[in-house]
Coordinates of C-alpha atoms in Angstrom, one line a residue:
Chain A
M1440 CA -1.1 -11.6 19.6
A1441 CA 0.0 -14.3 21.9
Y1442 CA 1.3 -17.4 20.1
S1443 CA 1.4 -20.8 21.6
E1444 CA 4.8 -22.2 22.7
K1445 CA 4.6 -24.7 19.8
V1446 CA 4.3 -22.0 17.2
I1447 CA 7.2 -20.1 18.6
E1448 CA 9.3 -23.3 18.9
H1449 CA 8.6 -24.2 15.2
Y1450 CA 9.1 -20.6 14.2
E1451 CA 12.5 -20.4 15.9
N1452 CA 13.7 -23.8 14.9
P1453 CA 11.9 -24.6 11.7
R1454 CA 12.3 -28.2 10.5
N1455 CA 13.1 -29.2 6.9
V1456 CA 13.6 -25.8 5.4
G1457 CA 14.9 -26.2 1.9
T1458 CA 14.5 -27.1 -1.7
L1459 CA 14.3 -30.5 -3.5
D1460 CA 14.9 -30.9 -7.2
K1461 CA 11.6 -30.1 -8.7
N1462 CA 12.6 -31.9 -11.9
D1463 CA 13.1 -35.2 -10.1
P1464 CA 10.2 -37.5 -11.1
N1465 CA 9.8 -38.6 -7.5
V1466 CA 9.4 -35.0 -6.2
G1467 CA 6.0 -33.4 -6.0
T1468 CA 5.9 -29.6 -5.5
G1469 CA 2.9 -27.7 -4.1
L1470 CA 2.9 -24.0 -4.2
V1471 CA -0.1 -22.4 -2.6
G1472 CA -1.1 -18.9 -1.4
A1473 CA -0.4 -15.5 -2.9
P1474 CA 2.1 -12.8 -2.2
A1475 CA -0.7 -10.2 -2.2
C1476 CA -2.4 -12.1 0.6
G1477 CA 0.8 -12.1 2.7
D1478 CA 1.5 -15.8 2.6
V1479 CA 3.0 -18.3 0.1
M1480 CA 3.9 -21.9 1.1
R1481 CA 6.0 -24.2 -1.0
L1482 CA 6.0 -27.8 0.1
Q1483 CA 8.1 -30.5 -1.7
L1484 CA 7.7 -34.2 -1.1
K1485 CA 10.0 -36.9 -2.3
I1486 CA 7.9 -40.0 -2.8
S1487 CA 9.1 -43.5 -3.4
D1488 CA 7.8 -45.7 -6.1
T1489 CA 5.8 -47.6 -3.5
G1490 CA 4.1 -44.3 -2.5
V1491 CA 5.9 -43.6 0.8
I1492 CA 7.0 -40.1 1.5
E1493 CA 10.7 -40.3 2.1
D1494 CA 11.5 -36.6 2.5
A1495 CA 9.8 -33.3 2.8
R1496 CA 11.1 -29.7 2.4
F1497 CA 9.4 -26.4 2.7
K1498 CA 9.9 -22.7 2.1
T1499 CA 7.3 -20.2 3.3
F1500 CA 6.7 -16.5 3.0
G1501 CA 4.3 -15.6 5.7
C1502 CA 3.7 -14.9 9.4
G1503 CA 4.9 -17.0 12.3
S1504 CA 1.9 -19.3 12.1
A1505 CA 2.3 -20.0 8.5
I1506 CA 6.0 -20.9 9.0
A1507 CA 5.1 -23.1 12.0
S1508 CA 2.3 -24.8 10.1
S1509 CA 4.5 -25.7 7.2
S1510 CA 7.3 -26.9 9.5
L1511 CA 4.9 -29.1 11.4
V1512 CA 3.5 -30.8 8.3
T1513 CA 6.9 -31.6 6.9
E1514 CA 7.5 -33.6 10.1
W1515 CA 4.1 -35.2 10.0
V1516 CA 4.2 -36.4 6.4
K1517 CA 7.6 -38.0 6.5
G1518 CA 7.3 -41.8 6.6
K1519 CA 3.6 -41.7 5.8
T1520 CA 2.1 -43.1 2.6
V1521 CA 0.5 -40.7 0.1
D1522 CA -2.9 -41.9 1.2
Q1523 CA -2.2 -41.3 4.8
A1524 CA -0.8 -37.9 4.2
M1525 CA -4.0 -37.0 2.3
T1526 CA -6.0 -37.5 5.4
I1527 CA -4.1 -34.7 7.3
S1528 CA -6.5 -31.9 7.8
N1529 CA -6.1 -28.3 8.7
K1530 CA -8.0 -28.9 11.9
D1531 CA -5.2 -31.3 13.1
V1532 CA -2.6 -28.6 12.4
A1533 CA -4.6 -25.8 14.0
R1534 CA -5.2 -28.0 17.1
E1535 CA -1.6 -29.1 17.4
L1536 CA -0.3 -25.5 17.2
A1537 CA -3.3 -24.0 19.1
L1538 CA -3.6 -21.3 16.4
P1539 CA -5.8 -18.3 17.2
P1540 CA -9.0 -18.1 15.1
V1541 CA -7.6 -15.3 12.9
K1542 CA -4.7 -17.6 11.9
I1543 CA -6.7 -20.8 11.1
H1544 CA -6.1 -19.8 7.5
C1545 CA -2.4 -20.7 7.8
S1546 CA -3.4 -24.3 8.7
V1547 CA -5.7 -24.4 5.6
L1548 CA -2.7 -23.4 3.5
A1549 CA -0.6 -26.2 5.0
E1550 CA -3.3 -28.8 4.1
D1551 CA -3.6 -27.4 0.6
A1552 CA 0.1 -27.5 0.2
I1553 CA 0.2 -31.3 1.0
K1554 CA -2.6 -31.9 -1.5
A1555 CA -1.0 -29.8 -4.2
A1556 CA 2.4 -31.5 -3.8
I1557 CA 0.8 -35.0 -4.0
E1558 CA -1.3 -34.0 -7.0
D1559 CA 1.9 -32.7 -8.7
F1560 CA 3.6 -36.0 -8.0
K1561 CA 0.6 -37.9 -9.4
K1562 CA 0.6 -35.8 -12.5
K1563 CA 4.2 -36.4 -13.1
R1564 CA 3.8 -40.1 -12.6
A1565 CA 0.8 -40.2 -15.0
S1566 CA 2.7 -38.4 -17.7
R1567 CA 5.6 -40.8 -17.3
Q1568 CA 3.4 -43.8 -17.8
A1569 CA 1.6 -42.3 -20.7
Chain B
M134 CA 21.7 -1.3 27.0
N135 CA 18.4 -2.8 28.2
L136 CA 16.3 -5.2 26.3
P137 CA 13.7 -5.0 24.8
I138 CA 14.4 -1.8 23.0
Y139 CA 11.5 0.5 22.4
M140 CA 11.3 1.8 18.8
D141 CA 7.5 2.4 18.5
N142 CA 7.4 6.0 19.5
H143 CA 4.6 6.7 16.9
A144 CA 2.3 4.6 19.0
T145 CA 3.2 6.2 22.3
T146 CA 6.1 7.7 24.1
P147 CA 7.4 7.1 27.7
L148 CA 6.7 9.8 30.3
D149 CA 9.7 12.1 30.6
P150 CA 10.9 12.2 34.2
R151 CA 10.6 16.0 34.1
V152 CA 6.9 15.7 33.2
L153 CA 6.3 13.2 36.0
E154 CA 7.9 15.6 38.5
A155 CA 5.6 18.4 37.4
M156 CA 2.5 16.2 37.7
L157 CA 3.1 14.7 41.2
P158 CA 1.9 17.6 43.4
Y159 CA -1.4 17.5 41.5
L160 CA -1.9 13.9 42.3
R161 CA -1.1 14.5 45.9
E162 CA -1.9 17.6 47.9
D163 CA -3.0 20.0 45.1
F164 CA -6.1 18.0 44.2
G165 CA -8.5 20.9 43.7
N166 CA -11.1 21.2 41.1
A167 CA -10.1 23.9 38.6
A168 CA -13.7 25.0 38.4
S169 CA -14.0 25.7 42.1
R170 CA -13.8 29.4 42.2
N171 CA -14.4 29.9 45.9
H172 CA -11.4 28.5 47.7
A173 CA -7.6 28.2 47.5
F174 CA -7.7 24.5 46.3
G175 CA -9.6 25.6 43.2
W176 CA -7.5 28.6 42.6
K177 CA -4.3 26.6 42.7
A178 CA -5.7 24.0 40.3
E179 CA -6.9 26.7 37.9
A180 CA -3.6 28.5 37.9
A181 CA -1.8 25.2 37.1
V182 CA -4.2 24.5 34.2
E183 CA -3.8 28.1 32.9
K184 CA 0.0 27.7 33.0
A185 CA -0.2 24.5 31.1
R186 CA -2.6 26.1 28.6
R187 CA 0.1 28.7 27.9
Q188 CA 2.8 26.1 27.5
V189 CA 0.7 24.1 25.0
A190 CA -0.2 27.3 23.1
D191 CA 3.4 28.4 23.0
L192 CA 4.4 25.1 21.3
I193 CA 2.1 25.7 18.3
G194 CA 2.2 29.5 18.1
A195 CA -1.3 30.0 19.5
S196 CA -2.8 32.1 22.2
E197 CA -3.8 30.3 25.4
K198 CA -7.5 31.3 24.8
E199 CA -7.4 29.1 21.7
I200 CA -6.6 25.8 23.6
V201 CA -9.4 23.4 24.5
F202 CA -8.3 20.5 26.6
T203 CA -9.8 17.1 25.6
S204 CA -9.2 13.5 26.5
G205 CA -6.8 13.0 23.6
A206 CA -6.5 13.5 19.9
T207 CA -9.2 11.1 18.9
E208 CA -11.7 13.3 20.8
S209 CA -10.1 16.4 19.4
D210 CA -10.5 15.1 15.8
N211 CA -14.1 14.2 16.5
L212 CA -14.9 17.5 18.1
A213 CA -13.3 19.5 15.3
I214 CA -14.9 17.7 12.4
K215 CA -18.4 17.0 13.9
G216 CA -18.4 20.4 15.6
V217 CA -17.7 22.3 12.4
I218 CA -20.1 20.3 10.3
E219 CA -22.9 20.8 12.8
F220 CA -22.2 24.5 13.3
Y221 CA -21.8 25.5 9.7
K222 CA -24.5 23.2 8.2
S223 CA -26.4 26.0 6.6
K224 CA -23.2 27.0 4.7
G225 CA -22.3 23.6 3.3
D226 CA -21.7 20.0 4.2
H227 CA -18.6 19.0 2.2
I228 CA -15.4 17.8 3.7
I229 CA -12.1 17.0 2.0
T230 CA -9.7 14.7 3.6
L231 CA -7.0 12.2 2.6
K232 CA -7.1 8.4 2.3
T233 CA -4.0 8.2 4.5
E234 CA -5.5 10.0 7.5
H235 CA -5.8 8.5 10.9
K236 CA -8.9 6.4 11.7
A237 CA -10.0 9.1 14.1
V238 CA -10.6 11.3 11.1
L239 CA -11.6 8.8 8.6
D240 CA -14.1 7.0 10.8
T241 CA -15.6 10.3 11.9
C242 CA -16.1 11.3 8.3
K243 CA -17.7 7.9 7.6
R244 CA -20.1 8.4 10.4
L245 CA -21.1 11.8 9.0
E246 CA -21.7 10.3 5.6
R247 CA -23.9 7.6 7.2
V248 CA -25.8 10.3 9.1
R249 CA -26.4 12.2 5.9
Q250 CA -27.5 9.1 4.1
E251 CA -29.9 8.0 6.8
R252 CA -31.4 11.5 6.9
L253 CA -31.8 11.5 3.2
D254 CA -33.4 8.1 3.1
E255 CA -35.7 9.2 5.9
L256 CA -36.7 12.5 4.2
K257 CA -37.2 10.7 0.9
L258 CA -39.5 8.2 2.5
L259 CA -41.4 10.8 4.4
R260 CA -41.9 12.8 1.3
L261 CA -42.9 9.9 -0.8
G262 CA -45.2 8.5 1.8
Q263 CA -46.8 11.9 2.5
L264 CA -45.4 11.9 6.0
A265 CA -45.3 9.4 8.8
E266 CA -48.8 8.0 9.3
R267 CA -47.6 5.0 7.4
D268 CA -44.5 2.9 7.7
V269 CA -42.5 3.0 4.5
T270 CA -39.9 0.4 3.7
P271 CA -37.2 1.0 1.1
E272 CA -38.8 -1.7 -1.1
E273 CA -42.0 0.3 -1.3
V274 CA -40.3 3.5 -2.5
P275 CA -40.6 2.9 -6.3
E276 CA -44.3 1.9 -5.9
L277 CA -45.0 5.0 -3.8
A278 CA -43.1 7.3 -6.2
A279 CA -45.3 6.1 -9.0
K280 CA -48.5 6.5 -6.9
F281 CA -47.7 10.1 -6.0
N282 CA -46.5 10.8 -9.5
L283 CA -43.0 11.7 -8.2
D284 CA -39.7 11.1 -9.8
A285 CA -37.7 9.4 -7.1
D286 CA -34.3 10.6 -8.3
D287 CA -35.4 14.2 -8.6
T288 CA -37.0 14.2 -5.2
Y289 CA -33.8 12.7 -3.8
K290 CA -31.7 15.3 -5.5
K291 CA -33.7 18.2 -4.0
W292 CA -33.4 16.8 -0.6
A293 CA -29.7 16.2 -1.1
E294 CA -29.2 20.0 -1.3
M295 CA -30.7 20.5 2.1
P296 CA -28.6 20.6 5.3
T297 CA -28.8 17.3 7.1
G298 CA -26.3 17.3 9.9
G299 CA -24.2 14.8 8.0
A300 CA -21.6 15.4 5.4
R301 CA -20.4 14.6 2.0
V302 CA -16.8 13.6 2.0
T303 CA -14.1 13.5 -0.6
Y304 CA -11.2 11.1 0.3
L305 CA -8.3 12.3 -1.8
D306 CA -5.6 10.0 -3.0
V307 CA -2.0 10.9 -2.1
E308 CA 0.9 10.9 -4.5
R309 CA 3.4 8.1 -4.6
D310 CA 5.5 9.9 -1.9
G311 CA 2.6 10.1 0.5
R312 CA 2.0 13.8 0.0
V313 CA -1.2 15.5 -1.2
S314 CA -1.2 17.2 -4.5
L315 CA -2.2 20.8 -4.0
E316 CA -3.7 20.9 -7.5
K317 CA -5.9 17.9 -6.8
L318 CA -6.9 19.5 -3.4
A319 CA -7.8 22.8 -5.0
A320 CA -9.8 21.0 -7.7
A321 CA -11.8 19.1 -5.1
M322 CA -12.9 22.3 -3.4
T323 CA -16.5 23.3 -4.1
P324 CA -18.7 26.2 -2.8
K325 CA -20.2 23.7 -0.4
T326 CA -16.8 22.7 1.1
V327 CA -16.7 23.8 4.7
L328 CA -13.8 21.8 6.0
V329 CA -10.5 20.4 4.9
S330 CA -9.0 17.9 7.3
I331 CA -5.4 16.9 6.5
M332 CA -2.8 15.7 9.0
F333 CA 0.6 17.2 9.7
A334 CA 2.7 14.1 9.8
N335 CA 1.5 10.6 9.1
N336 CA 1.6 8.2 12.0
E337 CA 2.5 5.2 9.8
I338 CA 5.0 6.5 7.2
G339 CA 6.2 9.6 8.9
V340 CA 5.6 11.8 5.8
V341 CA 5.0 15.5 6.5
Q342 CA 2.3 17.2 4.5
P343 CA 2.7 20.7 3.0
V344 CA 0.5 22.2 5.7
A345 CA 1.3 25.9 5.1
E346 CA 0.4 25.6 1.4
I347 CA -2.8 23.7 2.3
G348 CA -3.7 26.4 4.9
K349 CA -3.2 29.1 2.2
L350 CA -5.5 27.4 -0.3
C351 CA -8.2 27.0 2.4
R352 CA -7.9 30.6 3.6
E353 CA -8.2 32.0 0.1
R354 CA -11.5 30.2 -0.3
G355 CA -12.9 30.7 3.1
I356 CA -12.7 27.0 3.9
L357 CA -11.8 25.9 7.4
F358 CA -8.6 23.9 7.8
H359 CA -8.4 21.2 10.5
C360 CA -5.0 19.6 11.0
D361 CA -4.5 16.4 13.0
A362 CA -1.0 17.4 14.2
V363 CA -0.5 14.7 16.7
Q364 CA 2.5 13.0 15.3
G365 CA 4.5 16.0 14.1
V366 CA 4.0 18.5 16.9
G367 CA 7.1 18.7 19.1
K368 CA 9.2 17.0 16.5
V369 CA 8.9 19.3 13.5
P370 CA 8.2 23.1 13.8
F371 CA 4.4 23.7 13.7
D372 CA 2.9 27.1 13.8
V373 CA -0.9 27.7 13.5
E374 CA -0.4 31.3 12.4
K375 CA 2.3 30.7 9.8
M376 CA 0.4 27.7 8.5
N377 CA -3.1 29.2 8.5
V378 CA -4.4 26.3 10.5
D379 CA -7.9 26.9 12.0
L380 CA -8.2 23.8 14.1
A381 CA -5.4 21.4 15.3
S382 CA -5.5 18.2 17.3
I383 CA -2.7 17.4 19.6
S384 CA -2.0 14.7 22.2
A385 CA 0.3 14.6 25.2
H386 CA 1.4 11.0 25.1
K387 CA 3.0 11.4 21.7
M388 CA 5.4 14.0 23.2
Y389 CA 6.5 12.3 26.4
G390 CA 3.4 13.4 28.4
P391 CA 0.7 11.3 30.0
K392 CA -2.0 9.4 28.1
G393 CA -5.6 10.5 28.2
V394 CA -5.1 14.2 27.6
G395 CA -5.0 16.2 24.5
A396 CA -6.1 19.5 23.1
L397 CA -7.9 21.0 20.2
Y398 CA -6.7 24.4 19.0
V399 CA -9.6 26.5 17.9
R400 CA -8.8 29.8 16.1
R401 CA -10.1 33.0 17.5
K402 CA -9.1 35.5 14.8
P403 CA -10.8 35.0 12.4
R404 CA -13.1 33.2 14.7
V405 CA -13.9 29.6 14.2
R406 CA -17.0 28.1 15.9
I407 CA -17.8 24.6 16.7
A408 CA -20.9 22.9 18.1
P409 CA -19.9 21.0 21.3
M410 CA -20.1 17.2 21.4
V411 CA -20.5 17.0 25.2
D412 CA -23.1 18.9 27.1
G413 CA -22.5 19.8 30.7
G414 CA -21.1 22.5 32.9
G415 CA -19.7 24.7 30.1
H416 CA -16.0 24.0 30.8
E417 CA -13.4 25.0 28.2
R418 CA -15.6 27.8 26.9
G419 CA -18.5 25.5 26.4
M420 CA -16.7 23.5 23.7
R421 CA -15.7 20.6 25.9
S422 CA -17.5 20.1 29.3
G423 CA -16.2 17.9 32.0
T424 CA -14.1 18.5 35.1
L425 CA -10.5 19.1 34.0
N426 CA -7.9 16.4 34.4
V427 CA -5.6 18.7 36.3
A428 CA -2.5 16.5 36.9
S429 CA -2.5 15.3 33.3
I430 CA -3.0 18.8 31.9
V431 CA 0.0 20.0 34.0
G432 CA 2.0 17.1 32.5
F433 CA 0.9 18.0 29.0
G434 CA 2.0 21.6 29.6
A435 CA 5.4 20.4 31.0
A436 CA 5.8 18.1 28.0
A437 CA 5.0 20.9 25.6
E438 CA 7.6 23.2 27.2
V439 CA 10.3 20.5 27.1
A440 CA 9.5 19.7 23.5
K441 CA 9.7 23.3 22.5
L442 CA 13.1 23.8 24.2
D443 CA 14.6 20.6 22.9
L444 CA 13.2 20.6 19.4
P445 CA 16.1 21.9 17.3
E446 CA 18.7 19.8 18.9
E447 CA 16.6 16.7 19.4
S448 CA 15.2 16.9 15.9
A449 CA 18.8 16.9 14.5
R450 CA 19.8 14.0 16.8
L451 CA 16.8 11.9 15.8
F452 CA 17.6 12.6 12.1
R453 CA 21.1 11.3 12.6
L454 CA 19.9 8.2 14.3
R455 CA 17.3 7.5 11.7
E456 CA 19.7 7.9 8.9
R457 CA 22.2 5.6 10.7
L458 CA 19.4 3.0 11.0
R459 CA 18.3 3.4 7.4
T460 CA 21.8 3.4 5.7
G461 CA 22.9 0.6 8.1
I462 CA 20.1 -1.6 7.0
M463 CA 20.2 -0.7 3.3
E464 CA 23.9 -1.0 2.9
Q465 CA 23.7 -4.7 4.0
L466 CA 20.4 -5.8 2.5
D467 CA 19.2 -5.7 -1.1
M468 CA 15.6 -5.2 -2.1
V469 CA 14.7 -2.9 0.7
T470 CA 12.4 0.1 0.0
V471 CA 11.6 3.2 2.1
N472 CA 7.8 3.9 2.0
G473 CA 7.0 7.6 1.5
S474 CA 9.0 10.7 0.9
L475 CA 12.5 10.6 2.5
E476 CA 12.8 14.3 2.2
H477 CA 9.5 15.4 3.8
R478 CA 9.6 13.1 6.8
M479 CA 9.6 13.3 10.6
P480 CA 13.2 13.0 11.7
G481 CA 12.7 9.8 13.8
S482 CA 10.5 8.0 11.5
L483 CA 11.3 5.1 9.1
N484 CA 8.8 2.8 7.4
I485 CA 10.5 0.2 5.2
S486 CA 9.5 -2.9 3.2
F487 CA 11.8 -5.9 3.0
S488 CA 10.8 -7.7 -0.1
Y489 CA 9.9 -11.4 0.2
V490 CA 9.8 -11.2 4.0
E491 CA 6.5 -11.0 5.8
G492 CA 6.3 -8.1 8.3
E493 CA 4.8 -9.9 11.2
A494 CA 7.2 -12.8 10.9
L495 CA 10.0 -10.3 11.0
M496 CA 8.6 -8.5 14.1
M497 CA 8.4 -11.9 15.8
S498 CA 12.0 -12.7 15.1
I499 CA 13.2 -9.3 16.3
K500 CA 11.2 -9.6 19.5
D501 CA 14.0 -7.7 21.4
V502 CA 12.8 -4.6 19.6
A503 CA 9.4 -3.1 19.9
V504 CA 8.3 -1.9 16.5
S505 CA 5.1 -2.2 14.6
S506 CA 4.2 -3.8 11.3
G507 CA 3.0 -1.7 8.5
S508 CA 0.7 -4.5 7.7
A509 CA -2.3 -4.9 10.0
C510 CA -1.6 -8.6 10.1
T511 CA -1.9 -8.7 13.8
S512 CA -5.4 -7.3 13.7
A513 CA -8.5 -9.3 12.9
S514 CA -8.6 -8.1 9.3
L515 CA -5.3 -9.4 7.8
E516 CA -5.6 -6.7 5.3
P517 CA -2.4 -4.8 4.4
S518 CA -2.1 -1.2 5.6
Y519 CA -4.6 1.1 3.9
V520 CA -2.0 3.9 4.2
L521 CA 0.6 2.0 2.2
R522 CA -2.0 0.9 -0.3
A523 CA -3.0 4.5 -0.8
L524 CA 0.6 5.3 -1.7
G525 CA 0.3 2.7 -4.4
V526 CA 2.5 0.2 -2.6
E527 CA 1.9 -3.3 -4.0
E528 CA 0.0 -5.6 -1.6
D529 CA 2.9 -8.0 -1.2
M530 CA 5.2 -5.1 -0.3
A531 CA 2.7 -3.7 2.1
H532 CA 2.7 -7.1 3.8
S533 CA 6.5 -6.7 4.1
S534 CA 6.7 -3.4 5.9
I535 CA 8.0 -2.4 9.4
R536 CA 7.6 0.9 11.1
F537 CA 10.5 2.2 13.2
G538 CA 9.7 5.1 15.4
L539 CA 12.8 6.6 17.1
G540 CA 12.4 8.8 20.2
R541 CA 14.0 10.9 22.8
F542 CA 15.4 7.9 24.8
N543 CA 16.9 5.9 21.9
T544 CA 20.6 5.7 21.6
E545 CA 23.2 5.1 18.9
E546 CA 24.1 1.8 20.6
E547 CA 20.5 0.7 20.4
V548 CA 20.3 1.6 16.7
D549 CA 23.5 -0.4 16.0
F550 CA 22.0 -3.4 17.8
V551 CA 18.8 -3.1 15.8
I552 CA 20.7 -2.9 12.5
R553 CA 22.6 -6.1 13.3
L554 CA 19.5 -7.9 14.4
V555 CA 17.3 -6.9 11.5
V556 CA 19.9 -7.7 8.9
D557 CA 20.5 -11.2 10.4
K558 CA 16.8 -12.0 10.7
V559 CA 15.8 -10.7 7.3
R560 CA 18.6 -12.9 5.8
K561 CA 17.3 -15.9 7.8
L562 CA 13.7 -15.3 6.7
R563 CA 14.7 -14.8 3.1
D564 CA 16.5 -18.1 3.2
M565 CA 13.2 -19.6 4.1
S566 CA 11.2 -17.6 1.6
P567 CA 10.1 -19.3 -1.6
L568 CA 9.6 -15.9 -3.2
Y569 CA 13.1 -14.8 -2.5
E570 CA 14.4 -18.0 -4.1
M571 CA 12.2 -17.5 -7.1
A572 CA 13.2 -13.9 -7.5
K573 CA 16.9 -14.8 -7.3
E574 CA 16.3 -17.4 -10.1
G575 CA 14.9 -14.7 -12.2
I576 CA 11.3 -15.9 -12.1
D577 CA 8.8 -13.0 -12.5
L578 CA 6.5 -13.5 -9.6
K579 CA 3.7 -11.6 -11.4
S580 CA 3.7 -14.3 -14.1
I581 CA 2.6 -17.0 -11.7
E582 CA -1.0 -17.8 -11.3
W583 CA -1.4 -17.7 -7.5
T584 CA -4.1 -19.4 -5.7
A585 CA -6.3 -16.7 -4.3
H586 CA -7.8 -17.5 -0.9

């Protein structure tokens, strides 16, 4: 399958690979996908008390498109507010990376990872306030 | 050393220069039709084809009269299976095969099952509807059965015993090492079994089946044995007499010959008969009509001769290279598994899973090496390999597999390059893998509730 240059570029030079402290109250962790399906994405966001995403890290088990999709969204979310990040859709990711139809699924995973990470952060915050 | 390195010799092999040399005259001046009996051009072509027929027959211990040239092994598989079922339909309609067979066998079997089902449905509807004056839809069947005072299941059962032109198929599981259990095979045989179709060497995992024992079981029970021998022939000794094979499919391009030509071995003593799939001028003893592809057949013959001459030495060389590759990788990386029996395996074949690394991603990062992914991730299905699943390989591991196919033109230097590259890239991808990190932390991945999608 021919990948776009952007996929290959992100795949070869992935941005923001790594791990944030999942016990930090300002870090939200989203883990989506399943090993049996061939892709698992973990996205971690460090979110300030004012709701701005200060840092993002990912680790992904999956094909080139899955790795490129996660790398791309870590770049996109940094500096955005939580509300802004929530508006990122899989279509934006798929369009930016020119994903072939069979790989659209990877962009869905990336969108889900953002939502899951933010939800985790919100849960932590709620339990802290409770 | 030239890049990229080709290590996908299960898929196809390059043309051997000796084969090309043999073919060239038949692409130039010796262009005759082998069926032209009335002039020198035809005679020359015919003689060349007959020489190739002997060369191919010699490679598998057959007589030249038993070789039917086809367009390739897919056609050979189709011709063998459909041909036997059609010809022996009054004797029975049951086929036994393995879940790990090539699609050319599995899809042929599936079609025969569909044919049988369609005929049965048709017969049942005709019977229930007292023949065809009226259109009967499946929804009307229960109503009609009641009207004619027929038990639908009983009628169906009676028809099911009649020859239909289709087949019933048993798809046997393989053992964890990829080999068939002879006990399970024997247990699956019934008086209605007319054909067992089991491959020689598996294209994906390289595992070699106990063909001689399978042949013996079939012969004892008067069941025909078809063997898709494409991957193993020329690499591992294969002899239709010693192994009691009745029909065997082979292909030129898997043994350094040209693409688009193959053969079906059809036993003469005891005689095996097949109904032809192609009607026409009665070429190839009526079993496969069509003007012979002379140049390619000559190439096939030359490839077979070279393979036979080289086999002992080349097989030992490939084994050494394969073991160098395997141990080189496994000594440097943890959590690596070989899929399928290591003992019963083609010498140049290695299928391995790298835990927590996805196969396609790995292939993409070692793009200087042409291999293939055990997982069918590059196809439209995204499903992991059905062959690995049939071995009981977990889905996540099936997604993590790579198939290396070493061949005649691979060198030690190339193998060492590939080891370094694979080790480096697997490490890099594992550093990026959340699963590897979790496994290292001692988290049981099975305990996690994954989001299915």
